[in-house]
Amino acid sequence: MPAVALTDTNGLYAAVPFYQAAKAAGIKPIVGTVLDVEFRVSSSPSRNSKYENRNTPSVAMVLLAADMGGYSNLCQLVTLRQLGTTRISKK
């Protein structure tokens, strides 16, 4: 195979070792993640408390990085998911 992809769920835990091993084997590495994304209705009374309604629907999204910029974006998305927010603070 000329290329192979690896996706971790809700993280990029094995991205660096995978990238290094694939490069050493002469295979193009494609790094990605599967993010479990929850949907919330903005008019929901529980929107201010992320712990009130634990039965919010979610979907798994497969995201692949095409280049280093894409990898950087994946890192930001994974971090935002881990923090439980969707907002990036601008300095």
PDB file of C-alpha atoms in Angstrom:
ATOM      1  CA  MET A   1       0.000   0.000   0.000  1.00  0.00           C
ATOM      2  CA  PRO A   2       1.344   3.466  -0.800  1.00  0.00           C
ATOM      3  CA  ALA A   3      -0.487   5.080   2.133  1.00  0.00           C
ATOM      4  CA  VAL A   4      -2.206   4.097   5.366  1.00  0.00           C
ATOM      5  CA  ALA A   5      -4.347   6.055   7.837  1.00  0.00           C
ATOM      6  CA  LEU A   6      -4.588   5.792  11.603  1.00  0.00           C
ATOM      7  CA  THR A   7      -7.371   7.348  13.651  1.00  0.00           C
ATOM      8  CA  ASP A   8      -7.591   7.434  17.425  1.00  0.00           C
ATOM      9  CA  THR A   9     -10.939   8.067  19.088  1.00  0.00           C
ATOM     10  CA  ASN A  10     -11.213  11.563  20.618  1.00  0.00           C
ATOM     11  CA  GLY A  11      -7.451  12.049  20.538  1.00  0.00           C
ATOM     12  CA  LEU A  12      -4.206  11.812  18.607  1.00  0.00           C
ATOM     13  CA  TYR A  13      -2.472   9.502  21.050  1.00  0.00           C
ATOM     14  CA  ALA A  14      -0.494   7.361  18.586  1.00  0.00           C
ATOM     15  CA  ALA A  15      -0.064   9.954  15.828  1.00  0.00           C
ATOM     16  CA  VAL A  16       3.651  10.660  16.275  1.00  0.00           C
ATOM     17  CA  PRO A  17       4.869   7.036  16.659  1.00  0.00           C
ATOM     18  CA  PHE A  18       2.622   5.985  13.763  1.00  0.00           C
ATOM     19  CA  TYR A  19       3.929   8.800  11.555  1.00  0.00           C
ATOM     20  CA  GLN A  20       7.544   7.923  12.317  1.00  0.00           C
ATOM     21  CA  ALA A  21       7.045   4.184  11.734  1.00  0.00           C
ATOM     22  CA  ALA A  22       5.169   4.697   8.462  1.00  0.00           C
ATOM     23  CA  LYS A  23       7.840   7.091   7.148  1.00  0.00           C
ATOM     24  CA  ALA A  24      10.587   4.615   8.089  1.00  0.00           C
ATOM     25  CA  ALA A  25       8.742   1.887   6.155  1.00  0.00           C
ATOM     26  CA  GLY A  26       8.344   4.109   3.093  1.00  0.00           C
ATOM     27  CA  ILE A  27       4.572   4.428   3.480  1.00  0.00           C
ATOM     28  CA  LYS A  28       2.697   7.732   3.367  1.00  0.00           C
ATOM     29  CA  PRO A  29       1.102   8.236   6.808  1.00  0.00           C
ATOM     30  CA  ILE A  30      -2.338   9.810   7.082  1.00  0.00           C
ATOM     31  CA  VAL A  31      -3.119  10.967  10.617  1.00  0.00           C
ATOM     32  CA  GLY A  32      -6.633  11.495  11.870  1.00  0.00           C
ATOM     33  CA  THR A  33      -9.107  11.205  14.684  1.00  0.00           C
ATOM     34  CA  VAL A  34     -12.670  10.065  15.258  1.00  0.00           C
ATOM     35  CA  LEU A  35     -14.448  12.713  17.317  1.00  0.00           C
ATOM     36  CA  ASP A  36     -17.676  11.956  19.155  1.00  0.00           C
ATOM     37  CA  VAL A  37     -19.584  15.214  18.752  1.00  0.00           C
ATOM     38  CA  GLU A  38     -22.674  15.984  20.835  1.00  0.00           C
ATOM     39  CA  PHE A  39     -25.499  18.033  19.380  1.00  0.00           C
ATOM     40  CA  ARG A  40     -27.288  20.538  21.548  1.00  0.00           C
ATOM     41  CA  VAL A  41     -30.211  22.741  20.649  1.00  0.00           C
ATOM     42  CA  SER A  42     -29.358  26.335  21.529  1.00  0.00           C
ATOM     43  CA  SER A  43     -32.876  26.985  22.827  1.00  0.00           C
ATOM     44  CA  SER A  44     -32.641  24.062  25.234  1.00  0.00           C
ATOM     45  CA  PRO A  45     -33.074  25.107  28.877  1.00  0.00           C
ATOM     46  CA  SER A  46     -30.124  22.887  29.822  1.00  0.00           C
ATOM     47  CA  ARG A  47     -27.703  24.585  27.406  1.00  0.00           C
ATOM     48  CA  ASN A  48     -25.999  26.426  30.268  1.00  0.00           C
ATOM     49  CA  SER A  49     -25.228  23.245  32.166  1.00  0.00           C
ATOM     50  CA  LYS A  50     -23.283  20.641  30.260  1.00  0.00           C
ATOM     51  CA  TYR A  51     -24.024  18.027  32.930  1.00  0.00           C
ATOM     52  CA  GLU A  52     -27.821  18.365  33.214  1.00  0.00           C
ATOM     53  CA  ASN A  53     -28.824  16.494  30.065  1.00  0.00           C
ATOM     54  CA  ARG A  54     -26.557  13.483  29.557  1.00  0.00           C
ATOM     55  CA  ASN A  55     -28.735  12.001  26.792  1.00  0.00           C
ATOM     56  CA  THR A  56     -27.803  14.481  24.077  1.00  0.00           C
ATOM     57  CA  PRO A  57     -27.492  12.860  20.645  1.00  0.00           C
ATOM     58  CA  SER A  58     -23.991  12.455  19.264  1.00  0.00           C
ATOM     59  CA  VAL A  59     -22.335  11.397  16.047  1.00  0.00           C
ATOM     60  CA  ALA A  60     -18.848  10.075  15.308  1.00  0.00           C
ATOM     61  CA  MET A  61     -16.949  12.197  12.791  1.00  0.00           C
ATOM     62  CA  VAL A  62     -13.815  10.909  11.039  1.00  0.00           C
ATOM     63  CA  LEU A  63     -11.342  13.747  10.460  1.00  0.00           C
ATOM     64  CA  LEU A  64      -8.089  13.301   8.520  1.00  0.00           C
ATOM     65  CA  ALA A  65      -5.191  15.748   8.240  1.00  0.00           C
ATOM     66  CA  ALA A  66      -3.981  16.510   4.712  1.00  0.00           C
ATOM     67  CA  ASP A  67      -0.899  18.419   5.899  1.00  0.00           C
ATOM     68  CA  MET A  68       0.714  19.999   8.974  1.00  0.00           C
ATOM     69  CA  GLY A  69      -1.909  22.758   9.001  1.00  0.00           C
ATOM     70  CA  GLY A  70      -4.614  20.101   9.117  1.00  0.00           C
ATOM     71  CA  TYR A  71      -2.775  18.300  11.926  1.00  0.00           C
ATOM     72  CA  SER A  72      -2.666  21.576  13.864  1.00  0.00           C
ATOM     73  CA  ASN A  73      -6.416  21.987  13.347  1.00  0.00           C
ATOM     74  CA  LEU A  74      -7.024  18.429  14.554  1.00  0.00           C
ATOM     75  CA  CYS A  75      -4.995  19.160  17.694  1.00  0.00           C
ATOM     76  CA  GLN A  76      -7.157  22.226  18.379  1.00  0.00           C
ATOM     77  CA  LEU A  77     -10.403  20.304  17.827  1.00  0.00           C
ATOM     78  CA  VAL A  78      -9.304  17.447  20.084  1.00  0.00           C
ATOM     79  CA  THR A  79      -8.306  19.930  22.795  1.00  0.00           C
ATOM     80  CA  LEU A  80     -11.631  21.762  22.554  1.00  0.00           C
ATOM     81  CA  ARG A  81     -13.501  18.476  22.828  1.00  0.00           C
ATOM     82  CA  GLN A  82     -11.481  17.429  25.882  1.00  0.00           C
ATOM     83  CA  LEU A  83     -12.199  20.808  27.499  1.00  0.00           C
ATOM     84  CA  GLY A  84     -15.905  20.499  26.702  1.00  0.00           C
ATOM     85  CA  THR A  85     -16.090  23.757  24.775  1.00  0.00           C
ATOM     86  CA  THR A  86     -16.403  24.947  21.195  1.00  0.00           C
ATOM     87  CA  ARG A  87     -14.787  28.342  21.596  1.00  0.00           C
ATOM     88  CA  ILE A  88     -11.215  29.270  20.826  1.00  0.00           C
ATOM     89  CA  SER A  89     -10.022  32.247  22.844  1.00  0.00           C
ATOM     90  CA  LYS A  90      -8.468  34.942  20.660  1.00  0.00           C
ATOM     91  CA  LYS A  91      -5.552  36.914  22.064  1.00  0.00           C
TER      92      LYS A  91
END
